[in-house]
JSON list of C-alpha atoms and ligand atoms in Angstrom, two decimals:
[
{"chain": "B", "resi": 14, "resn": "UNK", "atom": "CA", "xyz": [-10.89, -8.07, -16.56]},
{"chain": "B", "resi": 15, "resn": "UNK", "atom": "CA", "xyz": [-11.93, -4.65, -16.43]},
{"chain": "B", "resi": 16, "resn": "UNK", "atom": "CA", "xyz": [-12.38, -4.59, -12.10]},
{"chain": "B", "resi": 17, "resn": "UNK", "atom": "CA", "xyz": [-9.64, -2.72, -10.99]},
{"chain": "B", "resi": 18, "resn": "UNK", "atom": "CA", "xyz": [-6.43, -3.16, -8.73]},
{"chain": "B", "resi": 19, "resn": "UNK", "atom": "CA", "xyz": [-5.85, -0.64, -6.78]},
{"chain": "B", "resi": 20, "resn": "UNK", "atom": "CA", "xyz": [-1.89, 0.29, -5.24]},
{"chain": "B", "resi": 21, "resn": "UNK", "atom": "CA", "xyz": [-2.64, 2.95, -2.48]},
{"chain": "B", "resi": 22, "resn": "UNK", "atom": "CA", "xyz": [1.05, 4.70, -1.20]},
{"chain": "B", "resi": 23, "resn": "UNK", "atom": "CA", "xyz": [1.06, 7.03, 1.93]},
{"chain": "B", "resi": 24, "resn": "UNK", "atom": "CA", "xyz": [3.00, 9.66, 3.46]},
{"chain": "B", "resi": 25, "resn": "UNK", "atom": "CA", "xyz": [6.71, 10.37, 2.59]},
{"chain": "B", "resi": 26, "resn": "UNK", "atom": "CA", "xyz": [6.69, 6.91, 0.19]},
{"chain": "B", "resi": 27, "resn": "UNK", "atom": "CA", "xyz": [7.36, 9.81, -2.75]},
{"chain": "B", "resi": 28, "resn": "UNK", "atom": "CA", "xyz": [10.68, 9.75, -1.57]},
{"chain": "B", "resi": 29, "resn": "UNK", "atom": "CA", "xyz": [11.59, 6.61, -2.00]},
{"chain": "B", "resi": 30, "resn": "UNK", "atom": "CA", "xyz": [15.04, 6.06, -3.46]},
{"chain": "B", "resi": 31, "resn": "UNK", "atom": "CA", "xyz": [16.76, 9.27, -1.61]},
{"chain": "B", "resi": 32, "resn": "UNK", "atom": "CA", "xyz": [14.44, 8.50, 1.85]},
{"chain": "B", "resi": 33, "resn": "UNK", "atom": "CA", "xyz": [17.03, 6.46, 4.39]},
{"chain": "B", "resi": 34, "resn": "UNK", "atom": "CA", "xyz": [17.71, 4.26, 1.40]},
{"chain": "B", "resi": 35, "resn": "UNK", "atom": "CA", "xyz": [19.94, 1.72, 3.95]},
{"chain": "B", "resi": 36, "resn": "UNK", "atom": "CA", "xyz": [16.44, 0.82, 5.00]},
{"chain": "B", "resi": 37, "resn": "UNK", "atom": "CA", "xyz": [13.82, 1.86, 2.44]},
{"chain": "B", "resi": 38, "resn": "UNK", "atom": "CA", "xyz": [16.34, 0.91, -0.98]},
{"chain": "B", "resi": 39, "resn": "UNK", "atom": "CA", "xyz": [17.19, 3.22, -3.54]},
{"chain": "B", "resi": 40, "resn": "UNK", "atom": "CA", "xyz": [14.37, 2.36, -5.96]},
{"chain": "B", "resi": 41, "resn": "UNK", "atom": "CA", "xyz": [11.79, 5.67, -6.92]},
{"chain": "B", "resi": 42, "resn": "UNK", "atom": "CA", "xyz": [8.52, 5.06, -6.61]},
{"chain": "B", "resi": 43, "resn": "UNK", "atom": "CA", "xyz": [8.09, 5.28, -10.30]},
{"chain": "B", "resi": 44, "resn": "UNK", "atom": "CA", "xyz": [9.52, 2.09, -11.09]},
{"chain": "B", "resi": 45, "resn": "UNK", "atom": "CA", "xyz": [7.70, 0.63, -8.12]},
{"chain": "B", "resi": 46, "resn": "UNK", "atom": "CA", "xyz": [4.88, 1.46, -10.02]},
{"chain": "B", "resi": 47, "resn": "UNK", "atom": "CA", "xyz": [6.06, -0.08, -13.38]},
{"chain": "B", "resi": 48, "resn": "UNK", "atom": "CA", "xyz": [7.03, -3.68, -11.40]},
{"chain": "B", "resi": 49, "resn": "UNK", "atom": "CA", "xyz": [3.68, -3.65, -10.40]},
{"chain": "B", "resi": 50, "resn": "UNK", "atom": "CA", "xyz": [2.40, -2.89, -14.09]},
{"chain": "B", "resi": 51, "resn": "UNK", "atom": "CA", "xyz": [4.61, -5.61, -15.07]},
{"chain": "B", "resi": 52, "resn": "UNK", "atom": "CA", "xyz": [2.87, -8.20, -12.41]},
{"chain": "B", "resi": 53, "resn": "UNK", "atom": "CA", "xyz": [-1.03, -6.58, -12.98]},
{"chain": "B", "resi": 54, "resn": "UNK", "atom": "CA", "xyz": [-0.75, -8.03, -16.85]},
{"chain": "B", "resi": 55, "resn": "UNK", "atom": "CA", "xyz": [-4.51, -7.33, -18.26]},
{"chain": "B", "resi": 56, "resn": "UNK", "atom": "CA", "xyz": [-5.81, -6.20, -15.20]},
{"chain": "B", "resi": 57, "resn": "UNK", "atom": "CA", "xyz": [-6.13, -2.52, -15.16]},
{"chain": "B", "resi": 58, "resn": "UNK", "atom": "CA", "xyz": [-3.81, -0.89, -12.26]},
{"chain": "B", "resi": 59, "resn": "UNK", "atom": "CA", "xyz": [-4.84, 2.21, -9.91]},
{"chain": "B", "resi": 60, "resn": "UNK", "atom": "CA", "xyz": [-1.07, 3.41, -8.50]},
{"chain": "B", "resi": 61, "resn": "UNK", "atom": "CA", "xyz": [-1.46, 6.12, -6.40]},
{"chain": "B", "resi": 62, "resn": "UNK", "atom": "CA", "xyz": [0.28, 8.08, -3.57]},
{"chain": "B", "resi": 63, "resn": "UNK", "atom": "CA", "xyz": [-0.17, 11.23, -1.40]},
{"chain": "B", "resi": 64, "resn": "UNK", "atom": "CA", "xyz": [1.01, 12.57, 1.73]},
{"chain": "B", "resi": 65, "resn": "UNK", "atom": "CA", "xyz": [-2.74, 13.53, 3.26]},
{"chain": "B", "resi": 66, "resn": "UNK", "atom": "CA", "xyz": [-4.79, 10.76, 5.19]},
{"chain": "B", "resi": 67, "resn": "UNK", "atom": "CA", "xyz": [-8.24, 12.38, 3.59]},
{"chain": "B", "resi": 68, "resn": "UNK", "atom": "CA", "xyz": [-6.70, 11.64, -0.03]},
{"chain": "B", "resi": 69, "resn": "UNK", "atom": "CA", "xyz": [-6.09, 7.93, 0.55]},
{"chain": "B", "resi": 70, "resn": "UNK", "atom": "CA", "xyz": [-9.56, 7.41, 2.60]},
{"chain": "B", "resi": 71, "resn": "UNK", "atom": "CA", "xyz": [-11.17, 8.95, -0.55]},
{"chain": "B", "resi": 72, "resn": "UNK", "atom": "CA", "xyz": [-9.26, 6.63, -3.24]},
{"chain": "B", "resi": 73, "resn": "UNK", "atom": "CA", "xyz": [-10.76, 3.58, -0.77]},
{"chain": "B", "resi": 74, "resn": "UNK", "atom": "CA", "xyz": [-14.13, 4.87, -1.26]},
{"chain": "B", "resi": 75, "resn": "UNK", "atom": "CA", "xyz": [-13.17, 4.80, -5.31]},
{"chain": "B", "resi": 76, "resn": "UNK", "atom": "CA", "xyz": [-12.00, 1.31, -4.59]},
{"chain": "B", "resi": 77, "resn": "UNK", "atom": "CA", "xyz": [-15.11, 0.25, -2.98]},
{"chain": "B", "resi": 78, "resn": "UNK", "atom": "CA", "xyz": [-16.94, 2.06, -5.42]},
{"chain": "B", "resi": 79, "resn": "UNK", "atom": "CA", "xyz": [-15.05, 0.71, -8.77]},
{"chain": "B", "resi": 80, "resn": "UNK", "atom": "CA", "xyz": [-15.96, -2.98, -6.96]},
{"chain": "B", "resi": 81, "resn": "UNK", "atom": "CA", "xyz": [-12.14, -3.37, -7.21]},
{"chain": "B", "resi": 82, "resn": "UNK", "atom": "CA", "xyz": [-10.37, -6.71, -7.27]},
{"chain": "B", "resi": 83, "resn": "UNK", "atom": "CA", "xyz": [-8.15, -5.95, -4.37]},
{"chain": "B", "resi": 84, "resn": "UNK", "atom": "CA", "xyz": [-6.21, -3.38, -2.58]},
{"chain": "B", "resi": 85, "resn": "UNK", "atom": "CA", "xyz": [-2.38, -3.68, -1.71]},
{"chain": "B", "resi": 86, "resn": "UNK", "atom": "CA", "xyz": [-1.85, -0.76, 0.66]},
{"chain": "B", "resi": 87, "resn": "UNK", "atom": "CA", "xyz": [1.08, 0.76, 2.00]},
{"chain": "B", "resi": 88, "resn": "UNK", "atom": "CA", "xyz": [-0.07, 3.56, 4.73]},
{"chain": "B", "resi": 89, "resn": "UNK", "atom": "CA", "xyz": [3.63, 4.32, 5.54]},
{"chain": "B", "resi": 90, "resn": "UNK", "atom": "CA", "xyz": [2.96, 5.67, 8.93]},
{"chain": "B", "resi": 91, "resn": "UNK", "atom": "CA", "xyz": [-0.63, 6.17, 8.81]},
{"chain": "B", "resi": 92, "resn": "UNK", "atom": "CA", "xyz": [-0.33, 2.17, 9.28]},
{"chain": "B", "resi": 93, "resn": "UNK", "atom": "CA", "xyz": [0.48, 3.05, 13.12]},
{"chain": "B", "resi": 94, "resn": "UNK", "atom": "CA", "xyz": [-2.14, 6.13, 13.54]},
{"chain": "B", "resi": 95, "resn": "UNK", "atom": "CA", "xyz": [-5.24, 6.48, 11.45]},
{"chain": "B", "resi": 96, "resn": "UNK", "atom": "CA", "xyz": [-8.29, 4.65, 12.91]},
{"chain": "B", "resi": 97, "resn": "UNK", "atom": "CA", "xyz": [-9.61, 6.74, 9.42]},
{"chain": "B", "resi": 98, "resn": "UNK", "atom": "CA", "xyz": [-8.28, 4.54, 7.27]},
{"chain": "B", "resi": 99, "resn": "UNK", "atom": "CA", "xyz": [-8.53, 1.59, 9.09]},
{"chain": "B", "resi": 100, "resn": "UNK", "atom": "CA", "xyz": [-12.54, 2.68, 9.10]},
{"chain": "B", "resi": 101, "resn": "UNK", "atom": "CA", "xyz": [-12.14, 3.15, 5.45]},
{"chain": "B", "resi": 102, "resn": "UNK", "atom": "CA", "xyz": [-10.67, -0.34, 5.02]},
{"chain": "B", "resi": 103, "resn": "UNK", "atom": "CA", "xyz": [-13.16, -1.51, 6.45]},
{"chain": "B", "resi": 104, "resn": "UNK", "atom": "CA", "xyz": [-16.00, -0.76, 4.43]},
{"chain": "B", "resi": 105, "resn": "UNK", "atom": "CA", "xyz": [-14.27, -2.54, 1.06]},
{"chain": "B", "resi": 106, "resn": "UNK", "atom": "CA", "xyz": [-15.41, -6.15, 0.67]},
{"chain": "B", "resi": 107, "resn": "UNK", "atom": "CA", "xyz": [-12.38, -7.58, -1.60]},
{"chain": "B", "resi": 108, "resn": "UNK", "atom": "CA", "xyz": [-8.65, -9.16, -0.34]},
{"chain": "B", "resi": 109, "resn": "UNK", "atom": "CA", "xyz": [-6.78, -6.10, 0.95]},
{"chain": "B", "resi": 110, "resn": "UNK", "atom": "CA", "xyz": [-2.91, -6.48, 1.50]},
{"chain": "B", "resi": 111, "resn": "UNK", "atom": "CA", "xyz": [-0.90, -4.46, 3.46]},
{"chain": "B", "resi": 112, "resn": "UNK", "atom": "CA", "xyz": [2.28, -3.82, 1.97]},
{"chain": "B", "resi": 113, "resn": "UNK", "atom": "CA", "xyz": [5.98, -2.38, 3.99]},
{"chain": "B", "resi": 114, "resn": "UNK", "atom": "CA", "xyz": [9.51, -2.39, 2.23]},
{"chain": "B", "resi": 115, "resn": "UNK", "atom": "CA", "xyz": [10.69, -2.36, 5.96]},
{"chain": "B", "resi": 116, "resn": "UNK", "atom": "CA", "xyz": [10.42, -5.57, 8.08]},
{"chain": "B", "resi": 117, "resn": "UNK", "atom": "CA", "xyz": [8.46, -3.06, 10.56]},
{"chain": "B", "resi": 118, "resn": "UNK", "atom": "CA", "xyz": [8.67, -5.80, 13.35]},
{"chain": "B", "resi": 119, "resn": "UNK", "atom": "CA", "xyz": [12.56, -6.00, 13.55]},
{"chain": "B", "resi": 120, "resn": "UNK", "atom": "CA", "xyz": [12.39, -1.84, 13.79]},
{"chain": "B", "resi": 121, "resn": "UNK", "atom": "CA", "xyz": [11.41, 0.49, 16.43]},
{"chain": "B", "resi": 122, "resn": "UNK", "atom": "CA", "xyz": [8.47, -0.04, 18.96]},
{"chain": "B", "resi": 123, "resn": "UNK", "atom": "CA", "xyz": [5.99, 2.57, 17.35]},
{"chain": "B", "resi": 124, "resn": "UNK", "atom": "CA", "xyz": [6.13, 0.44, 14.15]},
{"chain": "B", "resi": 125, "resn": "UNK", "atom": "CA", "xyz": [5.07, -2.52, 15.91]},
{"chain": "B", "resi": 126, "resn": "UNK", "atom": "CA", "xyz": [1.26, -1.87, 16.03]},
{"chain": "B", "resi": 127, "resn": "UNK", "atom": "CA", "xyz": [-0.43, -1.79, 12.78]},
{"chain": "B", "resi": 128, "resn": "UNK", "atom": "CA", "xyz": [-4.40, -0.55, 13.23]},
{"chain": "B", "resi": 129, "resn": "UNK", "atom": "CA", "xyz": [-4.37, -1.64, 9.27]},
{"chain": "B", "resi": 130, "resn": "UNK", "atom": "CA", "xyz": [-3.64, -5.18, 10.02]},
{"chain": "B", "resi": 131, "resn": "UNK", "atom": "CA", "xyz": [-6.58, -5.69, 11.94]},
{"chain": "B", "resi": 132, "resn": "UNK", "atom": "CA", "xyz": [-8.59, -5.40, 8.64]},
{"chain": "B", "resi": 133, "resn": "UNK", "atom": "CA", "xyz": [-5.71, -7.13, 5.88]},
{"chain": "B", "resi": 134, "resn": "UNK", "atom": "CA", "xyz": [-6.56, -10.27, 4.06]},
{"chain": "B", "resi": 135, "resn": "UNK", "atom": "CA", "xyz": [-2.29, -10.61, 4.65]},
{"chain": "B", "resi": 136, "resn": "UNK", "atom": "CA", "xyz": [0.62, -8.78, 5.57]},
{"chain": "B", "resi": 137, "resn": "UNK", "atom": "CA", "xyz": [3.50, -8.35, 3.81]},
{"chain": "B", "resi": 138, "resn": "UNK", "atom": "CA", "xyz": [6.98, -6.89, 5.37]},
{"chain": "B", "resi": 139, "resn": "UNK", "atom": "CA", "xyz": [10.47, -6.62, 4.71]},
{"chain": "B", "resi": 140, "resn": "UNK", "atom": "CA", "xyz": [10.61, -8.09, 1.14]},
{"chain": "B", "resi": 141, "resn": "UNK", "atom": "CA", "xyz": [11.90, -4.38, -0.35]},
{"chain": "B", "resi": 142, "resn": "UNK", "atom": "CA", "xyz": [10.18, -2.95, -3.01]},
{"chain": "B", "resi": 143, "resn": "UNK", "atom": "CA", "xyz": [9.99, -6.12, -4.80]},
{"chain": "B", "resi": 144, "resn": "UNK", "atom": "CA", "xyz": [7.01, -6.38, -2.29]},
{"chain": "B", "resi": 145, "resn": "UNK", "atom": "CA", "xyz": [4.87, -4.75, -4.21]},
{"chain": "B", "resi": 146, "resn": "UNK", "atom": "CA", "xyz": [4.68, -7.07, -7.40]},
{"chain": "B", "resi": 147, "resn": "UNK", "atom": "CA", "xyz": [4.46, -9.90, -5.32]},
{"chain": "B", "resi": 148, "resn": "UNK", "atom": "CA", "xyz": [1.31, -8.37, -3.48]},
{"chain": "B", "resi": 149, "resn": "UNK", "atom": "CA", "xyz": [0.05, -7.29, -6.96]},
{"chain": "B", "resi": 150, "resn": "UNK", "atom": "CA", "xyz": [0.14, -11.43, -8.09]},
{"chain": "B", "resi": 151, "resn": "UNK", "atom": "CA", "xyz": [-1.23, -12.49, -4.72]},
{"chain": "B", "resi": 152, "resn": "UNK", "atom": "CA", "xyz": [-3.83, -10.48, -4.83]},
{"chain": "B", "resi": 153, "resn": "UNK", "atom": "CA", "xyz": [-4.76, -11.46, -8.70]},
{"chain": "B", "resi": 154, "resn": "UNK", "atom": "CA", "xyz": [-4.53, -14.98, -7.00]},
{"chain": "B", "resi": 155, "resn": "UNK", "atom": "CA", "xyz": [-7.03, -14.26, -4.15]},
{"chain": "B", "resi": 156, "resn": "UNK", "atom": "CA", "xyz": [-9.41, -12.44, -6.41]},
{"chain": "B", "resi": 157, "resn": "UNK", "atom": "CA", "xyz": [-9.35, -15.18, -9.25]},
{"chain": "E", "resi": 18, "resn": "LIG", "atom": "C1", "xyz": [7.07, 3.00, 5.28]},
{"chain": "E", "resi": 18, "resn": "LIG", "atom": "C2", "xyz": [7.03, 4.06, 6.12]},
{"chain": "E", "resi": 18, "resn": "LIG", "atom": "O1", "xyz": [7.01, 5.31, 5.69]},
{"chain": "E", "resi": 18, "resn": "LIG", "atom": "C3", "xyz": [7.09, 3.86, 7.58]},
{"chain": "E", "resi": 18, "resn": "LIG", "atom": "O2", "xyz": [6.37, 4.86, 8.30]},
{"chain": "E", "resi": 18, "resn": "LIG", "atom": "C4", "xyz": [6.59, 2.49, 7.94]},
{"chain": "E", "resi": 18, "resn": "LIG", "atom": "C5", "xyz": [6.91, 1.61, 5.72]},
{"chain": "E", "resi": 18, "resn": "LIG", "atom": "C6", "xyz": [7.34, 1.45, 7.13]},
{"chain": "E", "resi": 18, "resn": "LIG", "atom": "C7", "xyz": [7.64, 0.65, 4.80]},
{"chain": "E", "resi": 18, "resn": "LIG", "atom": "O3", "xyz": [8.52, -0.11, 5.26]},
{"chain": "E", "resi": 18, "resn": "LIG", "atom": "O4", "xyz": [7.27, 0.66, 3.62]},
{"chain": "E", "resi": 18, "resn": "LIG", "atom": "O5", "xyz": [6.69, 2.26, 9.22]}
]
């Protein structure tokens, strides 16, 4: 299967593992990235993060482009703010799952309001980084 999967990471996610690890874990990002290697099998895997909103609209467009098989998406706190991304989202016709470490519901009020769920296939929050893999094998499931 040579469509793509494409793991989008947003702002401050390179952090993970010394970022407020009582609530975000103590797991880099780089072996984030090789769980969900581990769960993509065959299917090639796009894992990508960056701390500017215009980078992650553009790797969308790549997605939409590249007729990907899904997108798993964590915007970090761009989930909250960017009506940009959400507009980006928007545009890709594949399952698109929105992905938080966090439960963001059982944390403050600003992390209540996802614009990015408005546009998800599903949601998934509070699972830890093992999150990711299981979004990675759901989405392989939707896109089958
Ligand atoms: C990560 C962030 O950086 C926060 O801004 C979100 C999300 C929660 C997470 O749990 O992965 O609110």
């Amino acid at each position: 299967m040579t469509r793509p999967l494409y793991v989008l990471n947003g702002p401050n996610l390179n952090r993970l593992g010394k970022r407020e690890p009582q609530i975000y874990g103590h797991t880099p990002l780089a072996e984030v990235e090789i769980l969900c290697r581990e769960a993509a099998g065959d299917t090639v895997l796009v894992f990508r993060q960056s701390n500017r909103e215009y980078e992650l609209i553009e790797w969308i467009h790549e997605a939409i482009d590249a007729e990907a098989r899904g997108i798993v998406i964590n915007p970090a706190a761009f989930t909250f703010t960017s009506i940009a991304i959400l507009d980006a989202l928007k545009q890709f016709p594949g399952p698109i799952i929105e992905l938080h470490i966090s439960n963001v519901h059982r944390r403050e009020a600003i992390y209540h309001n996802s614009l990015v769920s408005k546009v998800a296939t599903a949601v998934i929050a509070g699972l830890g980084p093992r999150g990711y893999p299981t979004a990675v094998r759901a989405i392989a499931d939707l896109a089958a």
